[in-house]
Coordinates of C-alpha atoms in Angstrom, one line a residue:
X29 CA 0.0 0.0 0.0
X30 CA 1.4 3.4 -1.0
X31 CA 1.4 6.5 1.2
X32 CA -1.3 8.0 -0.9
X33 CA -3.4 4.9 -0.6
X34 CA -3.0 4.8 3.1
X35 CA -3.8 8.5 3.4
X36 CA -6.9 8.1 1.3
X37 CA -8.1 5.1 3.3
X38 CA -7.5 6.9 6.6
X39 CA -9.3 10.0 5.3
X40 CA -12.2 7.8 4.1
X41 CA -12.4 6.0 7.4
X42 CA -12.3 9.3 9.3
X43 CA -15.1 10.7 7.2
X44 CA -17.2 7.6 7.8
X45 CA -16.7 7.8 11.6
X46 CA -17.6 11.5 11.5
X47 CA -20.7 10.7 9.4
X48 CA -21.8 8.0 11.8
X49 CA -21.3 10.3 14.8
X50 CA -23.2 13.1 13.1
X51 CA -26.1 10.7 12.2
X52 CA -26.1 9.3 15.7
X53 CA -26.3 12.7 17.2
X54 CA -29.0 13.8 14.8
X55 CA -31.0 10.6 15.5
X56 CA -30.7 11.2 19.3
X57 CA -31.9 14.8 18.9
X58 CA -34.8 13.8 16.7
X59 CA -35.7 11.0 19.1
X60 CA -35.6 13.5 22.0
X61 CA -37.7 16.0 20.0
X62 CA -40.2 13.3 19.1
X63 CA -40.5 12.1 22.7
X64 CA -41.0 15.6 24.1
X65 CA -43.5 16.3 21.4
X66 CA -45.5 13.2 22.2
X67 CA -45.4 14.1 25.9
X68 CA -46.6 17.6 25.3
X69 CA -49.3 16.4 22.9
X70 CA -50.6 14.0 25.5
X71 CA -50.6 16.8 28.1
X72 CA -52.5 19.0 25.6
X73 CA -55.2 16.3 25.1
X74 CA -55.5 15.8 28.8
X75 CA -55.9 19.5 29.5
X76 CA -58.5 20.0 26.8
X77 CA -60.6 17.2 28.2
X78 CA -60.5 18.9 31.6
X79 CA -61.4 22.4 30.4
X80 CA -65.1 22.0 30.6
X81 CA -64.9 20.4 34.0
X82 CA -62.8 23.4 35.2
X83 CA -65.7 25.8 34.7
X84 CA -68.0 23.9 37.0
X85 CA -65.5 22.3 39.3
X86 CA -62.9 24.8 40.4
X87 CA -62.2 23.1 43.7
X88 CA -60.0 19.9 44.0
X89 CA -59.8 19.3 40.2
X90 CA -58.7 22.9 39.6
X91 CA -55.9 22.7 42.1
X92 CA -54.6 19.4 40.7
X93 CA -54.7 20.7 37.2
X94 CA -52.9 23.9 38.1
X95 CA -50.2 21.9 39.9
X96 CA -49.7 19.7 36.9
X97 CA -49.4 22.7 34.6
X98 CA -46.7 24.3 36.8
X99 CA -44.7 21.1 36.7
X100 CA -45.1 20.7 33.0
X101 CA -44.5 24.3 32.0
X102 CA -48.0 24.5 30.4
X103 CA -50.9 26.9 31.0
X104 CA -54.5 27.0 30.0
X105 CA -56.9 29.9 29.3
X106 CA -60.6 30.4 28.9
X107 CA -62.7 33.3 27.8
X108 CA -66.5 33.8 27.3
X109 CA -67.9 36.5 25.0
X110 CA -68.7 39.5 27.1
X111 CA -66.6 38.4 30.0
X112 CA -63.0 38.9 31.1
X113 CA -60.1 36.6 30.0
X114 CA -59.1 33.9 32.6
X115 CA -55.8 31.9 32.6
X116 CA -54.2 29.4 34.9
X117 CA -51.6 30.6 37.4
X118 CA -48.8 28.9 35.4
X119 CA -49.2 31.4 32.6
X120 CA -47.7 34.0 34.9
X121 CA -44.6 31.8 35.2
X122 CA -44.4 31.4 31.5
X123 CA -44.5 35.1 30.6
X124 CA -42.4 36.1 33.6
X125 CA -45.1 37.9 35.5
X126 CA -45.5 37.8 39.4
X127 CA -48.0 35.1 40.4
X128 CA -49.8 37.4 42.9
X129 CA -52.2 38.9 40.2
X130 CA -54.1 37.4 37.3
X131 CA -52.7 37.6 33.7
X132 CA -54.7 39.7 31.3
X133 CA -54.8 40.0 27.5
X134 CA -52.9 43.3 27.9
X135 CA -50.1 41.5 29.9
X136 CA -49.7 39.0 27.1
X137 CA -49.7 41.7 24.4
X138 CA -47.1 43.6 26.4
X139 CA -44.5 40.8 26.2
X140 CA -45.0 40.0 22.5
X141 CA -41.9 40.3 20.4
X142 CA -42.0 43.4 18.2
X143 CA -41.5 41.3 15.1
X144 CA -44.4 39.1 15.9
X145 CA -46.9 41.5 17.5
X146 CA -48.8 42.7 14.4
X147 CA -49.1 39.1 13.1
X148 CA -50.4 37.7 16.4
X149 CA -52.9 40.5 16.9
X150 CA -54.3 39.9 13.4
X151 CA -54.4 36.1 13.9
X152 CA -56.1 36.5 17.3
X153 CA -58.8 38.9 15.9
X154 CA -59.5 36.5 13.0
X155 CA -59.8 33.5 15.4
X156 CA -62.3 35.4 17.6
X157 CA -64.3 36.6 14.7
X158 CA -64.2 33.8 12.1
X159 CA -62.9 30.6 13.6
X160 CA -65.1 27.6 13.0
X161 CA -66.6 26.1 16.1
X162 CA -64.8 23.0 17.4
X163 CA -61.7 23.4 15.2
X164 CA -58.3 23.8 16.8
X165 CA -55.9 26.6 15.7
X166 CA -52.2 26.4 16.5
X167 CA -49.7 29.2 16.1
X168 CA -46.2 30.0 17.5
X169 CA -44.6 33.3 18.4
X170 CA -41.9 34.9 20.5
X171 CA -42.1 36.8 23.7
X172 CA -39.5 38.9 25.6
X173 CA -39.9 38.3 29.3
X174 CA -39.3 41.2 31.8
X175 CA -35.9 39.7 32.6
X176 CA -34.9 40.1 28.9
X177 CA -34.9 36.4 28.0
X178 CA -36.4 35.3 24.7
X179 CA -39.0 32.4 24.8
X180 CA -41.0 30.7 22.1
X181 CA -44.6 29.9 22.9
X182 CA -47.1 27.6 21.1
X183 CA -50.8 28.6 21.5
X184 CA -53.5 26.0 20.8
X185 CA -56.9 27.7 20.5
X186 CA -60.5 26.4 19.9
X187 CA -63.8 28.3 19.6
X188 CA -67.0 26.8 21.0
X189 CA -70.5 27.6 22.1
X190 CA -71.5 27.8 25.8
X191 CA -74.8 26.4 27.1
X192 CA -76.3 29.9 26.7
X193 CA -75.1 30.1 23.1
X194 CA -72.3 32.5 23.7
X195 CA -69.0 32.2 22.0
X196 CA -66.1 30.8 24.1
X197 CA -62.4 30.7 23.5
X198 CA -60.2 28.1 25.3
X199 CA -56.8 26.6 24.8
X200 CA -53.4 26.0 26.1
X201 CA -50.0 27.7 26.1
X202 CA -46.7 25.8 25.9
X203 CA -43.2 27.0 26.3
X204 CA -41.4 25.3 23.3
X205 CA -38.1 27.1 23.5
X206 CA -36.2 23.9 24.3
X207 CA -38.0 21.9 21.6
X208 CA -37.2 24.5 18.9
X209 CA -33.5 24.6 20.0
X210 CA -33.4 20.8 19.7
X211 CA -35.0 21.0 16.3
X212 CA -32.5 23.6 15.1
X213 CA -29.6 21.4 16.3
X214 CA -31.1 18.4 14.5
X215 CA -31.4 20.5 11.3
X216 CA -27.9 21.7 11.6
X217 CA -26.6 18.1 12.1
X218 CA -28.6 17.0 9.1
X219 CA -27.0 19.7 7.0
X220 CA -23.5 18.7 8.1
X221 CA -24.4 15.1 7.3
X222 CA -25.5 16.0 3.8
X223 CA -22.4 18.0 3.2
X224 CA -20.3 15.1 4.4
X225 CA -22.1 12.7 2.1
X226 CA -21.4 14.9 -0.9
X227 CA -17.7 14.9 -0.1
X228 CA -17.7 11.1 0.3
X229 CA -19.5 10.8 -3.1
X230 CA -16.7 12.8 -4.7
X231 CA -14.2 10.5 -3.1
X232 CA -15.9 7.4 -4.3
X233 CA -14.5 7.8 -7.8
X234 CA -10.9 7.9 -6.6
X235 CA -11.5 5.0 -4.2
X236 CA -12.9 2.8 -6.9
X237 CA -9.6 3.1 -8.8
X238 CA -7.7 1.7 -5.8
X239 CA -9.9 -1.3 -5.0
X240 CA -8.0 -3.8 -7.2
X241 CA -4.7 -2.6 -5.8
X242 CA -6.0 -2.9 -2.2
X243 CA -7.3 -6.4 -2.8
X244 CA -3.9 -7.6 -4.2
X245 CA -2.2 -6.0 -1.2
X246 CA -4.6 -7.7 1.2
X247 CA -3.8 -11.1 -0.4
X248 CA -0.1 -10.5 0.0
X249 CA -0.5 -9.5 3.6
X250 CA -2.6 -12.6 4.4
X251 CA 0.1 -14.9 2.9
X252 CA 2.8 -13.0 4.9
X253 CA 0.7 -13.3 8.1
X254 CA 0.3 -17.0 7.6
X255 CA 4.1 -17.5 7.3
X256 CA 4.7 -15.3 10.3
X257 CA 2.2 -17.2 12.4
X258 CA 3.8 -20.5 11.5
X259 CA 7.2 -19.2 12.5
X260 CA 5.8 -17.8 15.8
X261 CA 4.3 -21.2 16.7
X262 CA 7.6 -23.0 15.9
X263 CA 9.5 -20.5 18.0
X264 CA 7.2 -20.9 21.0
X265 CA 7.5 -24.7 20.8
X266 CA 11.2 -24.5 20.7
X267 CA 11.3 -22.0 23.6
X268 CA 9.0 -24.2 25.7
X269 CA 11.2 -27.3 25.1
X270 CA 14.5 -25.5 25.8
X271 CA 13.1 -23.7 28.9
X272 CA 11.9 -27.0 30.4
X273 CA 15.1 -28.9 29.6
X274 CA 17.4 -26.2 31.0
X275 CA 15.4 -24.7 33.9
X276 CA 14.4 -28.1 35.5
X277 CA 18.0 -29.2 36.3
X278 CA 19.0 -25.7 37.2
X279 CA 16.3 -25.5 39.7
X280 CA 17.5 -28.8 41.3
X281 CA 21.1 -27.6 41.4
X282 CA 20.4 -24.2 42.9
X283 CA 17.8 -25.6 45.2
X284 CA 20.1 -28.2 46.6
X285 CA 22.8 -25.6 47.2
X286 CA 20.2 -23.5 49.1
X287 CA 19.3 -26.5 51.2
X288 CA 23.0 -27.2 51.7
X289 CA 23.5 -23.6 53.0
X290 CA 21.1 -24.4 55.8
X291 CA 23.5 -27.1 57.2
X292 CA 26.6 -26.7 59.3
X293 CA 29.7 -26.1 57.1
X294 CA 33.3 -25.3 57.9
X295 CA 34.6 -21.9 56.6
X296 CA 36.2 -23.4 53.5
X297 CA 33.1 -25.3 52.5
X298 CA 30.9 -22.3 53.1
X299 CA 33.2 -20.2 50.9
X300 CA 33.1 -22.9 48.1
X301 CA 29.3 -23.0 48.4
X302 CA 29.0 -19.2 48.1
X303 CA 31.1 -19.3 44.9
X304 CA 29.0 -22.1 43.5
X305 CA 25.8 -20.3 44.3
X306 CA 27.1 -17.1 42.8
X307 CA 28.0 -18.9 39.6
X308 CA 24.6 -20.6 39.5
X309 CA 22.8 -17.3 39.9
X310 CA 24.8 -15.8 37.1
X311 CA 23.9 -18.8 34.9
X312 CA 20.2 -18.5 35.9
X313 CA 20.2 -14.8 35.0
X314 CA 21.9 -15.5 31.7
X315 CA 19.3 -18.2 30.9
X316 CA 16.4 -15.9 31.8
X317 CA 17.8 -13.1 29.6
X318 CA 18.3 -15.4 26.6
X319 CA 14.8 -16.9 26.8
X320 CA 13.2 -13.5 27.5
X321 CA 14.9 -11.9 24.6
X322 CA 13.9 -14.7 22.3
X323 CA 10.3 -14.5 23.6
X324 CA 10.2 -10.7 22.9
X325 CA 8.3 -10.1 26.1
X326 CA 8.8 -7.6 29.0
X327 CA 7.6 -9.9 31.9
X328 CA 10.8 -11.6 33.2
X329 CA 9.2 -14.4 35.2
X330 CA 11.5 -15.3 38.0
X331 CA 13.5 -12.0 37.9
X332 CA 11.8 -9.6 40.4
X333 CA 11.7 -5.9 39.7
X334 CA 13.6 -3.6 42.1
X335 CA 11.6 -3.0 45.3
X336 CA 11.3 0.1 47.4
X337 CA 12.8 0.3 50.8
X338 CA 9.3 -0.1 52.4
X339 CA 8.7 -3.3 50.5
X340 CA 12.1 -4.8 51.6
X341 CA 11.1 -4.2 55.2
X342 CA 7.8 -5.9 54.6
X343 CA 9.5 -8.9 53.0
X344 CA 11.6 -9.3 56.2
X345 CA 8.5 -10.0 58.2
X346 CA 7.5 -13.7 58.8
X347 CA 4.6 -15.2 56.9
X348 CA 1.5 -15.5 59.1
X349 CA -2.0 -16.7 58.3
X350 CA -4.6 -16.2 61.1
X351 CA -1.9 -16.0 63.7
X352 CA -0.1 -19.2 62.7
X353 CA 2.5 -20.6 60.3
X354 CA 1.1 -21.0 56.8
X355 CA 0.5 -24.6 55.6
X356 CA 1.6 -25.1 52.0
X357 CA 1.0 -28.1 49.8
X358 CA 3.8 -29.0 47.4
X359 CA 2.6 -30.9 44.3
X360 CA 5.8 -32.1 42.6
X361 CA 6.8 -35.5 41.2
X362 CA 10.6 -35.2 41.2
X363 CA 12.1 -35.9 44.6
X364 CA 15.0 -33.4 44.1
X365 CA 12.5 -30.6 43.5
X366 CA 10.4 -31.8 46.5
X367 CA 13.5 -31.4 48.7
X368 CA 14.3 -28.0 47.2
X369 CA 10.8 -26.6 47.7
X370 CA 10.3 -28.0 51.2
X371 CA 13.7 -26.7 52.3
X372 CA 12.8 -23.3 51.1
X373 CA 9.4 -23.4 52.9
X374 CA 11.1 -24.4 56.1
X375 CA 13.6 -21.5 55.7
X376 CA 10.7 -19.0 55.5
X377 CA 8.8 -20.5 58.3
X378 CA 6.0 -22.5 56.5
X379 CA 4.6 -26.0 57.2
X380 CA 4.3 -28.2 54.2
X381 CA 2.5 -31.3 52.7
X382 CA 4.0 -33.1 49.7
X383 CA 2.1 -35.0 47.0
X384 CA 3.5 -36.6 43.9
X385 CA 0.9 -35.8 41.2
X386 CA -2.1 -33.6 40.3
X387 CA -4.7 -36.2 41.3
X388 CA -3.3 -36.5 44.8
X389 CA -3.2 -32.6 45.0
X390 CA -6.9 -32.5 44.1
X391 CA -7.7 -35.1 46.7
X392 CA -5.7 -33.2 49.4
X393 CA -7.4 -29.9 48.4
X394 CA -10.8 -31.4 48.9
X395 CA -9.9 -32.1 52.6
X396 CA -9.2 -28.4 53.2
X397 CA -6.8 -26.9 55.8
X398 CA -4.4 -25.7 53.1
X399 CA -3.4 -22.1 52.8
X400 CA -1.7 -22.3 49.4
X401 CA -0.5 -24.8 46.8
X402 CA 2.9 -24.9 44.9
X403 CA 1.8 -26.7 41.8
X404 CA 4.3 -28.2 39.3
X405 CA 3.0 -28.3 35.8
X406 CA 4.4 -31.5 34.2
X407 CA 3.3 -34.4 36.5
X408 CA 2.0 -37.9 35.9
X409 CA -1.6 -39.1 36.3
X410 CA -2.9 -35.5 36.2
X411 CA -0.8 -32.4 35.2
X412 CA -0.8 -29.2 37.2
X413 CA -3.0 -27.2 34.8
X414 CA -5.8 -29.8 34.9
X415 CA -5.5 -30.2 38.7
X416 CA -5.9 -26.5 39.0
X417 CA -9.0 -26.5 36.9
X418 CA -10.5 -29.3 39.0
X419 CA -9.7 -27.6 42.3
X420 CA -11.4 -24.4 41.1
X421 CA -14.7 -26.5 40.7
X422 CA -14.7 -27.4 44.5
X423 CA -17.3 -25.8 46.7
X424 CA -16.5 -23.2 49.4
X425 CA -13.0 -22.1 50.4
X426 CA -11.4 -25.3 49.0
X427 CA -12.1 -24.0 45.5
X428 CA -10.5 -20.6 46.1
X429 CA -7.2 -21.7 47.7
X430 CA -4.3 -19.7 46.2
X431 CA -2.3 -21.7 43.6
X432 CA 1.2 -20.8 42.5
X433 CA 2.4 -22.5 39.4
X434 CA 6.0 -23.8 39.3
X435 CA 7.1 -24.2 35.7
X436 CA 10.2 -24.5 33.7
X437 CA 8.3 -23.0 30.7
X438 CA 9.0 -19.3 31.3
X439 CA 7.7 -17.8 28.1
X440 CA 4.9 -15.3 28.4
X441 CA 2.2 -17.3 26.5
X442 CA 2.7 -20.3 28.7
X443 CA 2.3 -18.3 31.9
X444 CA -0.9 -16.6 30.6
X445 CA -2.4 -20.0 29.8
X446 CA -1.7 -21.2 33.3
X447 CA -3.4 -18.1 34.8
X448 CA -6.4 -18.8 32.6
X449 CA -6.5 -22.3 34.1
X450 CA -7.0 -20.7 37.5
X451 CA -3.5 -20.1 39.0
X452 CA -2.9 -16.9 41.0
X453 CA 0.8 -16.7 40.2
X454 CA 3.4 -18.4 38.1
X455 CA 7.1 -18.8 39.1
X456 CA 9.7 -19.9 36.6
X457 CA 12.4 -22.3 37.6
X458 CA 14.9 -22.0 39.1
X459 CA 13.2 -20.4 42.2
X460 CA 14.9 -18.4 44.9
X461 CA 13.9 -18.1 48.5
X462 CA 13.1 -14.3 48.3
X463 CA 11.1 -14.8 45.1
X464 CA 9.1 -17.7 46.7
X465 CA 8.5 -15.7 49.9
X466 CA 7.3 -12.7 47.9
X467 CA 4.9 -14.8 45.8
X468 CA 3.5 -16.5 49.0
X469 CA 3.1 -13.2 50.7
X470 CA 1.1 -11.8 47.7
X471 CA -1.3 -14.7 47.4
X472 CA -1.8 -15.1 51.2
X473 CA -2.6 -11.4 51.7
X474 CA -6.3 -10.7 52.4
X475 CA -7.6 -8.9 49.3
X476 CA -10.5 -6.3 49.7
X477 CA -13.9 -7.4 48.5
X478 CA -14.2 -4.4 46.1
X479 CA -11.5 -3.2 43.6
X480 CA -11.7 0.5 44.5
X481 CA -10.3 1.6 41.1
X482 CA -12.9 -0.3 39.1
X483 CA -15.7 0.7 41.4
X484 CA -14.9 4.5 41.4
X485 CA -14.3 4.5 37.6
X486 CA -17.9 3.1 37.1
X487 CA -19.3 5.7 39.5
X488 CA -17.3 8.7 38.2
X489 CA -18.7 8.1 34.7
X490 CA -22.1 9.4 36.0
X491 CA -23.1 12.9 37.3
X492 CA -22.5 13.2 41.0
X493 CA -26.2 13.5 41.8
X494 CA -27.0 10.1 40.2
X495 CA -24.2 8.0 41.8
X496 CA -26.0 7.4 45.2
X497 CA -29.2 6.3 43.4
X498 CA -27.2 4.0 41.1
X499 CA -25.4 2.4 44.1
X500 CA -28.7 2.0 45.9
X501 CA -30.0 0.0 42.9
X502 CA -26.8 -2.0 42.7
X503 CA -27.1 -2.9 46.4
X504 CA -30.7 -4.0 45.9
X505 CA -29.8 -6.1 42.9
X506 CA -26.9 -7.8 44.7
X507 CA -29.1 -8.5 47.8
X508 CA -32.0 -9.9 45.7
X509 CA -29.7 -12.0 43.5
X510 CA -27.8 -13.4 46.5
X511 CA -31.2 -14.4 48.0
X512 CA -32.2 -16.0 44.7
X513 CA -28.9 -18.0 44.7
X514 CA -29.4 -19.2 48.2
X515 CA -33.0 -20.2 47.5
X516 CA -32.0 -22.1 44.4
X517 CA -29.2 -23.8 46.4
X518 CA -31.6 -24.8 49.2
X519 CA -34.2 -26.1 46.7
X520 CA -31.7 -27.9 44.4
X521 CA -33.0 -25.7 41.6
X522 CA -30.1 -25.7 39.1
X523 CA -31.8 -23.3 36.7
X524 CA -32.4 -20.7 39.4
X525 CA -28.8 -21.0 40.6
X526 CA -27.6 -20.6 37.0
X527 CA -29.7 -17.5 36.4
X528 CA -28.7 -15.9 39.7
X529 CA -25.0 -16.7 39.1
X530 CA -25.1 -15.2 35.6
X531 CA -26.7 -11.9 36.8
X532 CA -24.4 -11.7 39.8
X533 CA -21.3 -12.0 37.7
X534 CA -22.5 -9.2 35.4
X535 CA -23.2 -6.8 38.3
X536 CA -20.0 -7.8 40.3
X537 CA -17.8 -7.4 37.2
X538 CA -19.1 -4.0 36.3
X539 CA -18.6 -2.6 39.8
X540 CA -15.3 -4.4 40.8
X541 CA -16.7 -6.9 43.4
X542 CA -13.8 -9.2 42.6
X543 CA -14.0 -11.5 45.6
X544 CA -17.6 -12.3 44.5
X545 CA -16.6 -13.0 40.9
X546 CA -13.8 -15.4 42.1
X547 CA -16.3 -17.4 44.2
X548 CA -18.9 -17.5 41.4
X549 CA -16.3 -18.5 38.8
X550 CA -15.1 -21.4 41.1
X551 CA -18.7 -22.8 41.3
X552 CA -19.5 -22.1 37.6
X553 CA -19.7 -25.7 36.6
X554 CA -21.4 -26.9 39.8
X555 CA -25.2 -27.1 39.2
X556 CA -25.9 -27.7 42.9
X557 CA -23.4 -25.7 45.1
X558 CA -23.4 -26.4 48.8
X559 CA -25.0 -24.4 51.5
X560 CA -21.5 -23.1 52.6
X561 CA -21.1 -21.5 49.1
X562 CA -24.4 -19.7 49.4
X563 CA -23.6 -18.5 52.9
X564 CA -20.1 -17.3 51.8
X565 CA -21.8 -15.5 48.8
X566 CA -24.3 -13.7 51.0
X567 CA -21.5 -12.6 53.4
X568 CA -19.5 -11.2 50.6
X569 CA -22.5 -9.3 49.2
X570 CA -23.2 -7.7 52.7
X571 CA -19.5 -6.6 53.0
X572 CA -19.5 -5.3 49.4
X573 CA -22.5 -3.1 50.1
X574 CA -20.9 -1.6 53.2
X575 CA -17.5 -1.1 51.6
X576 CA -19.0 0.3 48.4
X577 CA -21.1 2.9 50.3
X578 CA -17.9 3.9 52.2
X579 CA -16.0 4.2 49.0
X580 CA -18.7 6.3 47.4
X581 CA -18.9 8.6 50.5
X582 CA -15.2 9.1 50.7
X583 CA -14.9 9.8 46.9
X584 CA -17.3 12.8 46.9
X585 CA -15.1 15.3 48.7
X586 CA -12.2 14.3 46.6
X587 CA -14.1 14.7 43.4
X588 CA -15.3 18.1 44.5
X589 CA -11.8 19.2 45.4
X590 CA -10.5 18.0 42.0
X591 CA -13.3 20.0 40.3
X592 CA -12.5 23.1 42.2
X593 CA -8.9 22.9 41.3

């Protein structure tokens, strides 16, 4: 594709987007105008039906009608031949006159726009003298209120006969300033749209000449993409094999040296071990850099980013879960790696349980009492990814236990696949004690029920006055859906559970209730969750409502300060 072709295509696309936005805006304005017109027309019909009743029943019906007129910006008027003109109180509001005295014909004439006065006076005289009985006459004109503002009014007038055969004039007055402005905007948008279309039509001739060239270029690009994709797949397969073949023995060597460092050594042996570990670390870093460069990714797996001083101080603290030492399951089939991982866990103050394959890990997870799992990927009977998927289907807290993948396949695509299987973190072999401790600390930390960033982003998209009402509705929805989930669980109603889960995931995702989405995802394929799952879900919903209201309250002063600045 030449530069001219690219510029032409980009310009054409830009014009199409602008046209779509213009048409959408015009459609929205026309829709608003149509809705407001229908509402006003309905109000007119209602008011005309009440006019005869107003003459005889000026008590409760009159007060209700006057209140409705004030709210809707509409006024009514009535006059009988030989008597004075009468109008509802809201007419005073429309023409800008104080409400403490009745509006007269002179008051209306006084505010008529100079350019409309002669026309309206002539039309009014004609209606009073020549209008056919029962017909409705509609005309629009401008007024200038005492405060200097210009308003457009629409008068709907009909002439009838009273019971004593006298001529009567009745009708309604509407302030249509907003509707006219919307109509003018719609017309302007339509004009812009028409001009844009004309420009696009002129461009069609030039674009037609380039179609064949673009089709040929697209075919060439498709062939190139296919070749690139094939090369990418081959590269990933090679990286995965090389990563596993190199990192697995490296993990054993470095791990055993770490374990050896925990034993009693004489000074010479300790010096030799330090040199060996330093050389091993240099080799590990070199391997990481080679594989990461080949993988063309920025996530370096087992190489942690520099940490601030405060984070270093936190990492020095012991790991604690509910006031006790964490109990970690090690799922690993190679004995050397079992020794390495358990030695590291002992060094950082963790209890441990060792199993030799994914099926045993699943069985142990069902029993509960485990704070986290170190899950190897390539194991017999059941691999680590499948074991993770099966654990995530368990009811209650057993299905939400943190799982850290331990893999020799350090390329980014492999780590992303393991996270999609349900793993919280992925560590690439060889593993160091600080890196293991950092990962355990991250997954064992109690996360908040609501992701504040997602929640506040959803709320800040609305005007401030609507946020509290939206949150109240969200709270009602979460409570009702949680009750539906619990009822479906108690009644073994799989369809009710499915509907409630689906709706809850939608609400929770939109407003950042992440702990709820984790629990629901863990029970997604379980048609009949246990009572403990329903109880945990209801508890999370209650906490989410309390936390969400606190976040919303705390965000209001901040938003106001930001606006003031």
